[in-house]
Every structure is written in structure tokens, then in C-alpha cells.
PDB file of N, CA and C in Angstrom:
ATOM      1  N   MET A  63     -79.607  94.250  12.676  1.00 71.00           N
ATOM      2  CA  MET A  63     -79.151  92.888  12.828  1.00 71.00           C
ATOM      3  C   MET A  63     -78.659  92.334  11.500  1.00 71.00           C
ATOM      4  N   TYR A  64     -79.402  92.630  10.427  1.00 66.00           N
ATOM      5  CA  TYR A  64     -79.052  92.132   9.104  1.00 66.00           C
ATOM      6  C   TYR A  64     -77.712  92.706   8.635  1.00 66.00           C
ATOM      7  N   LYS A  65     -77.467  94.011   8.928  1.00 69.00           N
ATOM      8  CA  LYS A  65     -76.212  94.643   8.525  1.00 69.00           C
ATOM      9  C   LYS A  65     -75.028  94.014   9.257  1.00 69.00           C
ATOM     10  N   GLN A  66     -75.233  93.644  10.510  1.00 69.00           N
ATOM     11  CA  GLN A  66     -74.158  93.013  11.268  1.00 69.00           C
ATOM     12  C   GLN A  66     -73.802  91.657  10.672  1.00 69.00           C
ATOM     13  N   LEU A  67     -74.824  90.899  10.276  1.00 65.00           N
ATOM     14  CA  LEU A  67     -74.560  89.596   9.665  1.00 65.00           C
ATOM     15  C   LEU A  67     -73.853  89.748   8.329  1.00 65.00           C
ATOM     16  N   MET A  68     -74.244  90.735   7.543  1.00 71.00           N
ATOM     17  CA  MET A  68     -73.587  90.966   6.254  1.00 71.00           C
ATOM     18  C   MET A  68     -72.124  91.386   6.465  1.00 71.00           C
ATOM     19  N   GLY A  69     -71.891  92.225   7.462  1.00 72.00           N
ATOM     20  CA  GLY A  69     -70.528  92.640   7.767  1.00 72.00           C
ATOM     21  C   GLY A  69     -69.677  91.461   8.204  1.00 72.00           C
ATOM     22  N   LEU A  70     -70.246  90.588   9.016  1.00 70.00           N
ATOM     23  CA  LEU A  70     -69.541  89.391   9.472  1.00 70.00           C
ATOM     24  C   LEU A  70     -69.254  88.457   8.296  1.00 70.00           C
ATOM     25  N   GLN A  71     -70.199  88.353   7.389  1.00 73.00           N
ATOM     26  CA  GLN A  71     -70.030  87.498   6.226  1.00 73.00           C
ATOM     27  C   GLN A  71     -68.899  88.029   5.332  1.00 73.00           C
ATOM     28  N   GLN A  72     -68.872  89.359   5.126  1.00 73.00           N
ATOM     29  CA  GLN A  72     -67.814  89.944   4.310  1.00 73.00           C
ATOM     30  C   GLN A  72     -66.450  89.774   4.980  1.00 73.00           C
ATOM     31  N   LEU A  73     -66.396  89.925   6.290  1.00 66.00           N
ATOM     32  CA  LEU A  73     -65.147  89.766   7.019  1.00 66.00           C
ATOM     33  C   LEU A  73     -64.626  88.340   6.906  1.00 66.00           C
ATOM     34  N   SER A  74     -65.526  87.378   7.062  1.00 68.00           N
ATOM     35  CA  SER A  74     -65.097  85.985   6.965  1.00 68.00           C
ATOM     36  C   SER A  74     -64.648  85.647   5.558  1.00 68.00           C
ATOM     37  N   ARG A  75     -65.332  86.170   4.561  1.00 69.00           N
ATOM     38  CA  ARG A  75     -64.956  85.925   3.176  1.00 69.00           C
ATOM     39  C   ARG A  75     -63.581  86.521   2.892  1.00 69.00           C
ATOM     40  N   ARG A  76     -63.319  87.718   3.394  1.00 61.00           N
ATOM     41  CA  ARG A  76     -62.038  88.384   3.186  1.00 61.00           C
ATOM     42  C   ARG A  76     -60.917  87.600   3.874  1.00 61.00           C
ATOM     43  N   THR A  77     -61.161  87.105   5.078  1.00 57.00           N
ATOM     44  CA  THR A  77     -60.154  86.356   5.817  1.00 57.00           C
ATOM     45  C   THR A  77     -59.810  85.061   5.099  1.00 57.00           C
ATOM     46  N   ILE A  78     -60.811  84.364   4.627  1.00 57.00           N
ATOM     47  CA  ILE A  78     -60.572  83.097   3.947  1.00 57.00           C
ATOM     48  C   ILE A  78     -59.843  83.312   2.631  1.00 57.00           C
ATOM     49  N   SER A  79     -60.264  84.294   1.858  1.00 54.00           N
ATOM     50  CA  SER A  79     -59.642  84.507   0.554  1.00 54.00           C
ATOM     51  C   SER A  79     -58.221  85.042   0.683  1.00 54.00           C
ATOM     52  N   SER A  80     -57.936  85.854   1.702  1.00 54.00           N
ATOM     53  CA  SER A  80     -56.590  86.395   1.841  1.00 54.00           C
ATOM     54  C   SER A  80     -55.626  85.347   2.384  1.00 54.00           C
ATOM     55  N   SER A  81     -56.106  84.397   3.164  1.00 54.00           N
ATOM     56  CA  SER A  81     -55.213  83.376   3.698  1.00 54.00           C
ATOM     57  C   SER A  81     -54.829  82.365   2.629  1.00 54.00           C
ATOM     58  N   ALA A  82     -55.654  82.225   1.599  1.00 54.00           N
ATOM     59  CA  ALA A  82     -55.366  81.268   0.539  1.00 54.00           C
ATOM     60  C   ALA A  82     -54.333  81.797  -0.444  1.00 54.00           C
ATOM     61  N   ARG A  83     -54.029  83.055  -0.394  1.00 58.00           N
ATOM     62  CA  ARG A  83     -53.093  83.645  -1.350  1.00 58.00           C
ATOM     63  C   ARG A  83     -51.641  83.492  -0.946  1.00 58.00           C
ATOM     64  N   ARG A  84     -51.379  83.098   0.276  1.00 64.00           N
ATOM     65  CA  ARG A  84     -49.993  82.958   0.713  1.00 64.00           C
ATOM     66  C   ARG A  84     -49.279  81.901  -0.124  1.00 64.00           C
ATOM     67  N   GLN A  85     -48.093  82.223  -0.563  1.00 76.00           N
ATOM     68  CA  GLN A  85     -47.328  81.290  -1.375  1.00 76.00           C
ATOM     69  C   GLN A  85     -46.428  80.441  -0.477  1.00 76.00           C
ATOM     70  N   VAL A  86     -46.385  79.161  -0.781  1.00 79.00           N
ATOM     71  CA  VAL A  86     -45.537  78.232  -0.050  1.00 79.00           C
ATOM     72  C   VAL A  86     -44.530  77.674  -1.036  1.00 79.00           C
ATOM     73  N   ASP A  87     -43.264  77.689  -0.655  1.00 84.00           N
ATOM     74  CA  ASP A  87     -42.228  77.163  -1.537  1.00 84.00           C
ATOM     75  C   ASP A  87     -42.390  75.661  -1.683  1.00 84.00           C
ATOM     76  N   ASN A  88     -42.224  75.188  -2.902  1.00 87.00           N
ATOM     77  CA  ASN A  88     -42.309  73.764  -3.174  1.00 87.00           C
ATOM     78  C   ASN A  88     -40.950  73.140  -2.872  1.00 87.00           C
ATOM     79  N   MET A  89     -40.889  72.352  -1.815  1.00 88.00           N
ATOM     80  CA  MET A  89     -39.633  71.764  -1.355  1.00 88.00           C
ATOM     81  C   MET A  89     -39.504  70.298  -1.757  1.00 88.00           C
ATOM     82  N   VAL A  90     -40.390  69.802  -2.601  1.00 91.00           N
ATOM     83  CA  VAL A  90     -40.413  68.376  -2.920  1.00 91.00           C
ATOM     84  C   VAL A  90     -39.119  67.932  -3.587  1.00 91.00           C
ATOM     85  N   LYS A  91     -38.631  68.672  -4.563  1.00 91.00           N
ATOM     86  CA  LYS A  91     -37.410  68.283  -5.286  1.00 91.00           C
ATOM     87  C   LYS A  91     -36.209  68.197  -4.340  1.00 91.00           C
ATOM     88  N   GLU A  92     -36.082  69.174  -3.427  1.00 90.00           N
ATOM     89  CA  GLU A  92     -34.963  69.146  -2.488  1.00 90.00           C
ATOM     90  C   GLU A  92     -35.084  67.971  -1.522  1.00 90.00           C
ATOM     91  N   LYS A  93     -36.302  67.697  -1.063  1.00 88.00           N
ATOM     92  CA  LYS A  93     -36.510  66.564  -0.157  1.00 88.00           C
ATOM     93  C   LYS A  93     -36.232  65.246  -0.867  1.00 88.00           C
ATOM     94  N   GLN A  94     -36.607  65.138  -2.146  1.00 90.00           N
ATOM     95  CA  GLN A  94     -36.332  63.924  -2.902  1.00 90.00           C
ATOM     96  C   GLN A  94     -34.834  63.699  -3.021  1.00 90.00           C
ATOM     97  N   LYS A  95     -34.074  64.753  -3.310  1.00 91.00           N
ATOM     98  CA  LYS A  95     -32.615  64.619  -3.396  1.00 91.00           C
ATOM     99  C   LYS A  95     -32.034  64.184  -2.059  1.00 91.00           C
ATOM    100  N   LEU A  96     -32.534  64.766  -0.982  1.00 87.00           N
ATOM    101  CA  LEU A  96     -32.036  64.433   0.352  1.00 87.00           C
ATOM    102  C   LEU A  96     -32.286  62.967   0.689  1.00 87.00           C
ATOM    103  N   PHE A  97     -33.497  62.497   0.449  1.00 89.00           N
ATOM    104  CA  PHE A  97     -33.850  61.145   0.844  1.00 89.00           C
ATOM    105  C   PHE A  97     -33.338  60.089  -0.123  1.00 89.00           C
ATOM    106  N   GLN A  98     -33.037  60.448  -1.363  1.00 90.00           N
ATOM    107  CA  GLN A  98     -32.538  59.483  -2.333  1.00 90.00           C
ATOM    108  C   GLN A  98     -31.017  59.425  -2.381  1.00 90.00           C
ATOM    109  N   ALA A  99     -30.334  60.290  -1.649  1.00 89.00           N
ATOM    110  CA  ALA A  99     -28.876  60.297  -1.645  1.00 89.00           C
ATOM    111  C   ALA A  99     -28.356  58.998  -1.029  1.00 89.00           C
ATOM    112  N   ASN A 100     -27.340  58.420  -1.671  1.00 91.00           N
ATOM    113  CA  ASN A 100     -26.754  57.172  -1.189  1.00 91.00           C
ATOM    114  C   ASN A 100     -25.582  57.514  -0.273  1.00 91.00           C
ATOM    115  N   ASN A 101     -25.898  57.817   0.999  1.00 89.00           N
ATOM    116  CA  ASN A 101     -24.858  58.220   1.941  1.00 89.00           C
ATOM    117  C   ASN A 101     -24.757  57.294   3.148  1.00 89.00           C
ATOM    118  N   GLY A 102     -25.380  56.140   3.094  1.00 90.00           N
ATOM    119  CA  GLY A 102     -25.260  55.161   4.169  1.00 90.00           C
ATOM    120  C   GLY A 102     -26.142  55.414   5.376  1.00 90.00           C
ATOM    121  N   ILE A 103     -26.903  56.495   5.391  1.00 89.00           N
ATOM    122  CA  ILE A 103     -27.803  56.807   6.505  1.00 89.00           C
ATOM    123  C   ILE A 103     -29.152  56.151   6.232  1.00 89.00           C
ATOM    124  N   PRO A 104     -29.712  55.450   7.224  1.00 89.00           N
ATOM    125  CA  PRO A 104     -31.043  54.857   7.018  1.00 89.00           C
ATOM    126  C   PRO A 104     -32.079  55.936   6.702  1.00 89.00           C
ATOM    127  N   VAL A 105     -33.048  55.581   5.893  1.00 88.00           N
ATOM    128  CA  VAL A 105     -34.015  56.566   5.415  1.00 88.00           C
ATOM    129  C   VAL A 105     -34.803  57.197   6.571  1.00 88.00           C
ATOM    130  N   HIS A 106     -35.018  56.450   7.664  1.00 87.00           N
ATOM    131  CA  HIS A 106     -35.789  57.011   8.763  1.00 87.00           C
ATOM    132  C   HIS A 106     -34.983  58.011   9.597  1.00 87.00           C
ATOM    133  N   LEU A 107     -33.693  58.182   9.292  1.00 88.00           N
ATOM    134  CA  LEU A 107     -32.878  59.169  10.003  1.00 88.00           C
ATOM    135  C   LEU A 107     -32.367  60.285   9.094  1.00 88.00           C
ATOM    136  N   LYS A 108     -32.742  60.273   7.830  1.00 89.00           N
ATOM    137  CA  LYS A 108     -32.226  61.267   6.890  1.00 89.00           C
ATOM    138  C   LYS A 108     -32.825  62.646   7.087  1.00 89.00           C
ATOM    139  N   GLY A 109     -33.844  62.782   7.889  1.00 87.00           N
ATOM    140  CA  GLY A 109     -34.476  64.078   8.123  1.00 87.00           C
ATOM    141  C   GLY A 109     -33.684  64.980   9.037  1.00 87.00           C
ATOM    142  N   GLY A 110     -32.637  64.463   9.678  1.00 88.00           N
ATOM    143  CA  GLY A 110     -31.804  65.301  10.533  1.00 88.00           C
ATOM    144  C   GLY A 110     -31.979  64.991  12.007  1.00 88.00           C
ATOM    145  N   ALA A 111     -31.710  66.000  12.836  1.00 91.00           N
ATOM    146  CA  ALA A 111     -31.707  65.833  14.289  1.00 91.00           C
ATOM    147  C   ALA A 111     -33.105  65.512  14.823  1.00 91.00           C
ATOM    148  N   LYS A 112     -34.118  66.107  14.227  1.00 92.00           N
ATOM    149  CA  LYS A 112     -35.483  65.856  14.693  1.00 92.00           C
ATOM    150  C   LYS A 112     -35.853  64.384  14.510  1.00 92.00           C
ATOM    151  N   ASP A 113     -35.468  63.808  13.375  1.00 91.00           N
ATOM    152  CA  ASP A 113     -35.747  62.391  13.143  1.00 91.00           C
ATOM    153  C   ASP A 113     -34.982  61.507  14.121  1.00 91.00           C
ATOM    154  N   ALA A 114     -33.732  61.867  14.415  1.00 93.00           N
ATOM    155  CA  ALA A 114     -32.932  61.087  15.345  1.00 93.00           C
ATOM    156  C   ALA A 114     -33.539  61.119  16.752  1.00 93.00           C
ATOM    157  N   ILE A 115     -34.008  62.282  17.166  1.00 96.00           N
ATOM    158  CA  ILE A 115     -34.629  62.402  18.491  1.00 96.00           C
ATOM    159  C   ILE A 115     -35.921  61.596  18.551  1.00 96.00           C
ATOM    160  N   LEU A 116     -36.751  61.715  17.508  1.00 95.00           N
ATOM    161  CA  LEU A 116     -38.005  60.946  17.478  1.00 95.00           C
ATOM    162  C   LEU A 116     -37.732  59.441  17.469  1.00 95.00           C
ATOM    163  N   TYR A 117     -36.703  59.020  16.734  1.00 94.00           N
ATOM    164  CA  TYR A 117     -36.350  57.602  16.677  1.00 94.00           C
ATOM    165  C   TYR A 117     -35.915  57.101  18.054  1.00 94.00           C
ATOM    166  N   ARG A 118     -35.034  57.846  18.703  1.00 96.00           N
ATOM    167  CA  ARG A 118     -34.546  57.425  20.029  1.00 96.00           C
ATOM    168  C   ARG A 118     -35.666  57.431  21.069  1.00 96.00           C
ATOM    169  N   LEU A 119     -36.529  58.427  21.013  1.00 97.00           N
ATOM    170  CA  LEU A 119     -37.662  58.477  21.930  1.00 97.00           C
ATOM    171  C   LEU A 119     -38.598  57.288  21.713  1.00 97.00           C
ATOM    172  N   THR A 120     -38.850  56.962  20.453  1.00 97.00           N
ATOM    173  CA  THR A 120     -39.705  55.809  20.141  1.00 97.00           C
ATOM    174  C   THR A 120     -39.078  54.521  20.645  1.00 97.00           C
ATOM    175  N   MET A 121     -37.784  54.355  20.433  1.00 97.00           N
ATOM    176  CA  MET A 121     -37.107  53.144  20.899  1.00 97.00           C
ATOM    177  C   MET A 121     -37.119  53.064  22.432  1.00 97.00           C
ATOM    178  N   ALA A 122     -36.894  54.183  23.096  1.00 98.00           N
ATOM    179  CA  ALA A 122     -36.893  54.183  24.561  1.00 98.00           C
ATOM    180  C   ALA A 122     -38.279  53.832  25.103  1.00 98.00           C
ATOM    181  N   LEU A 123     -39.328  54.404  24.521  1.00 98.00           N
ATOM    182  CA  LEU A 123     -40.682  54.084  24.964  1.00 98.00           C
ATOM    183  C   LEU A 123     -41.033  52.626  24.687  1.00 98.00           C
ATOM    184  N   THR A 124     -40.550  52.091  23.562  1.00 98.00           N
ATOM    185  CA  THR A 124     -40.810  50.687  23.235  1.00 98.00           C
ATOM    186  C   THR A 124     -40.131  49.761  24.232  1.00 98.00           C
ATOM    187  N   VAL A 125     -38.876  50.034  24.550  1.00 98.00           N
ATOM    188  CA  VAL A 125     -38.142  49.196  25.510  1.00 98.00           C
ATOM    189  C   VAL A 125     -38.778  49.305  26.890  1.00 98.00           C
ATOM    190  N   PHE A 126     -39.101  50.520  27.315  1.00 98.00           N
ATOM    191  CA  PHE A 126     -39.742  50.709  28.622  1.00 98.00           C
ATOM    192  C   PHE A 126     -41.091  50.001  28.676  1.00 98.00           C
ATOM    193  N   GLY A 127     -41.888  50.153  27.630  1.00 98.00           N
ATOM    194  CA  GLY A 127     -43.203  49.512  27.594  1.00 98.00           C
ATOM    195  C   GLY A 127     -43.109  48.002  27.606  1.00 98.00           C
ATOM    196  N   SER A 128     -42.164  47.450  26.855  1.00 98.00           N
ATOM    197  CA  SER A 128     -41.990  45.997  26.834  1.00 98.00           C
ATOM    198  C   SER A 128     -41.550  45.488  28.206  1.00 98.00           C
ATOM    199  N   GLY A 129     -40.622  46.201  28.835  1.00 98.00           N
ATOM    200  CA  GLY A 129     -40.181  45.813  30.172  1.00 98.00           C
ATOM    201  C   GLY A 129     -41.311  45.874  31.186  1.00 98.00           C
ATOM    202  N   PHE A 130     -42.134  46.896  31.082  1.00 98.00           N
ATOM    203  CA  PHE A 130     -43.254  47.038  32.007  1.00 98.00           C
ATOM    204  C   PHE A 130     -44.273  45.919  31.816  1.00 98.00           C
ATOM    205  N   VAL A 131     -44.509  45.528  30.577  1.00 98.00           N
ATOM    206  CA  VAL A 131     -45.440  44.431  30.298  1.00 98.00           C
ATOM    207  C   VAL A 131     -44.915  43.135  30.901  1.00 98.00           C
ATOM    208  N   VAL A 132     -43.626  42.854  30.730  1.00 98.00           N
ATOM    209  CA  VAL A 132     -43.035  41.636  31.307  1.00 98.00           C
ATOM    210  C   VAL A 132     -43.137  41.681  32.830  1.00 98.00           C
ATOM    211  N   TYR A 133     -42.846  42.822  33.431  1.00 96.00           N
ATOM    212  CA  TYR A 133     -42.946  42.982  34.882  1.00 96.00           C
ATOM    213  C   TYR A 133     -44.367  42.699  35.367  1.00 96.00           C
ATOM    214  N   GLU A 134     -45.355  43.271  34.706  1.00 95.00           N
ATOM    215  CA  GLU A 134     -46.753  43.071  35.106  1.00 95.00           C
ATOM    216  C   GLU A 134     -47.194  41.620  34.892  1.00 95.00           C
ATOM    217  N   LEU A 135     -46.732  40.991  33.826  1.00 96.00           N
ATOM    218  CA  LEU A 135     -47.069  39.582  33.603  1.00 96.00           C
ATOM    219  C   LEU A 135     -46.466  38.701  34.695  1.00 96.00           C
ATOM    220  N   LEU A 136     -45.245  39.005  35.094  1.00 94.00           N
ATOM    221  CA  LEU A 136     -44.630  38.235  36.180  1.00 94.00           C
ATOM    222  C   LEU A 136     -45.361  38.457  37.502  1.00 94.00           C
ATOM    223  N   ASN A 137     -45.788  39.685  37.755  1.00 93.00           N
ATOM    224  CA  ASN A 137     -46.574  39.968  38.969  1.00 93.00           C
ATOM    225  C   ASN A 137     -47.901  39.210  38.947  1.00 93.00           C
ATOM    226  N   ALA A 138     -48.539  39.139  37.804  1.00 92.00           N
ATOM    227  CA  ALA A 138     -49.808  38.432  37.704  1.00 92.00           C
ATOM    228  C   ALA A 138     -49.623  36.931  37.821  1.00 92.00           C
ATOM    229  N   ALA A 139     -48.497  36.412  37.322  1.00 94.00           N
ATOM    230  CA  ALA A 139     -48.254  34.964  37.346  1.00 94.00           C
ATOM    231  C   ALA A 139     -47.861  34.492  38.743  1.00 94.00           C
ATOM    232  N   MET A 140     -47.204  35.351  39.504  1.00 91.00           N
ATOM    233  CA  MET A 140     -46.762  34.964  40.837  1.00 91.00           C
ATOM    234  C   MET A 140     -47.321  35.931  41.868  1.00 91.00           C
ATOM    235  N   PRO A 141     -48.558  35.730  42.275  1.00 78.00           N
ATOM    236  CA  PRO A 141     -49.149  36.657  43.265  1.00 78.00           C
ATOM    237  C   PRO A 141     -48.432  36.557  44.611  1.00 78.00           C
ATOM    238  N   LYS A 142     -48.474  37.651  45.337  1.00 81.00           N
ATOM    239  CA  LYS A 142     -47.819  37.694  46.650  1.00 81.00           C
ATOM    240  C   LYS A 142     -48.620  36.865  47.638  1.00 81.00           C
ATOM    241  N   LYS A 143     -47.899  36.179  48.517  1.00 79.00           N
ATOM    242  CA  LYS A 143     -48.574  35.378  49.546  1.00 79.00           C
ATOM    243  C   LYS A 143     -48.959  36.283  50.704  1.00 79.00           C
ATOM    244  N   ALA A 144     -50.173  36.144  51.147  1.00 70.00           N
ATOM    245  CA  ALA A 144     -50.666  36.983  52.233  1.00 70.00           C
ATOM    246  C   ALA A 144     -50.511  36.354  53.588  1.00 70.00           C
TER     247      ALA A 144
END
């Protein structure tokens, strides 16, 4: 039982230490140039197509949610006659 625990401990240690060695490119300078460029695009859309889709989805959900709230308030204010 003790050998199994030691083997598991060594395996977990190896997995953790090997995953920390992966190198990730530092993209900060390129992102700073992209977002600081004076090209007339609002900063919340400078990320590309993904930002545009997220922006439009957020706006659509906001408009739908606001409309639904107004609809429900009108239903509550004017109950149906039975």
C-alpha cells in the first residue's frame, strides 16, 4: 500500500512539474499596439470578429430583456378580466 502511495506521489509531482515548463509567448506588446492604434474603431471592438459577435449578442440580449421586462410590467399593471 505504501509503495502505491509513493508511486502516485511521484507521478503527481512529475505531472505538475512538467506542465509548468511549457513556454507561452508573451503577446502583451502586440496587444498593446493593437488596442492603442488610432484607427477609429471603438476599443471594445478592436479584438476582431469575436469581440463584434460578443458585442452584438450582448446588445440583442439587453434589448430582448428590456422588452420582456416592459411586457411583464404591463401585464402586471393591467390584469386580465375574468
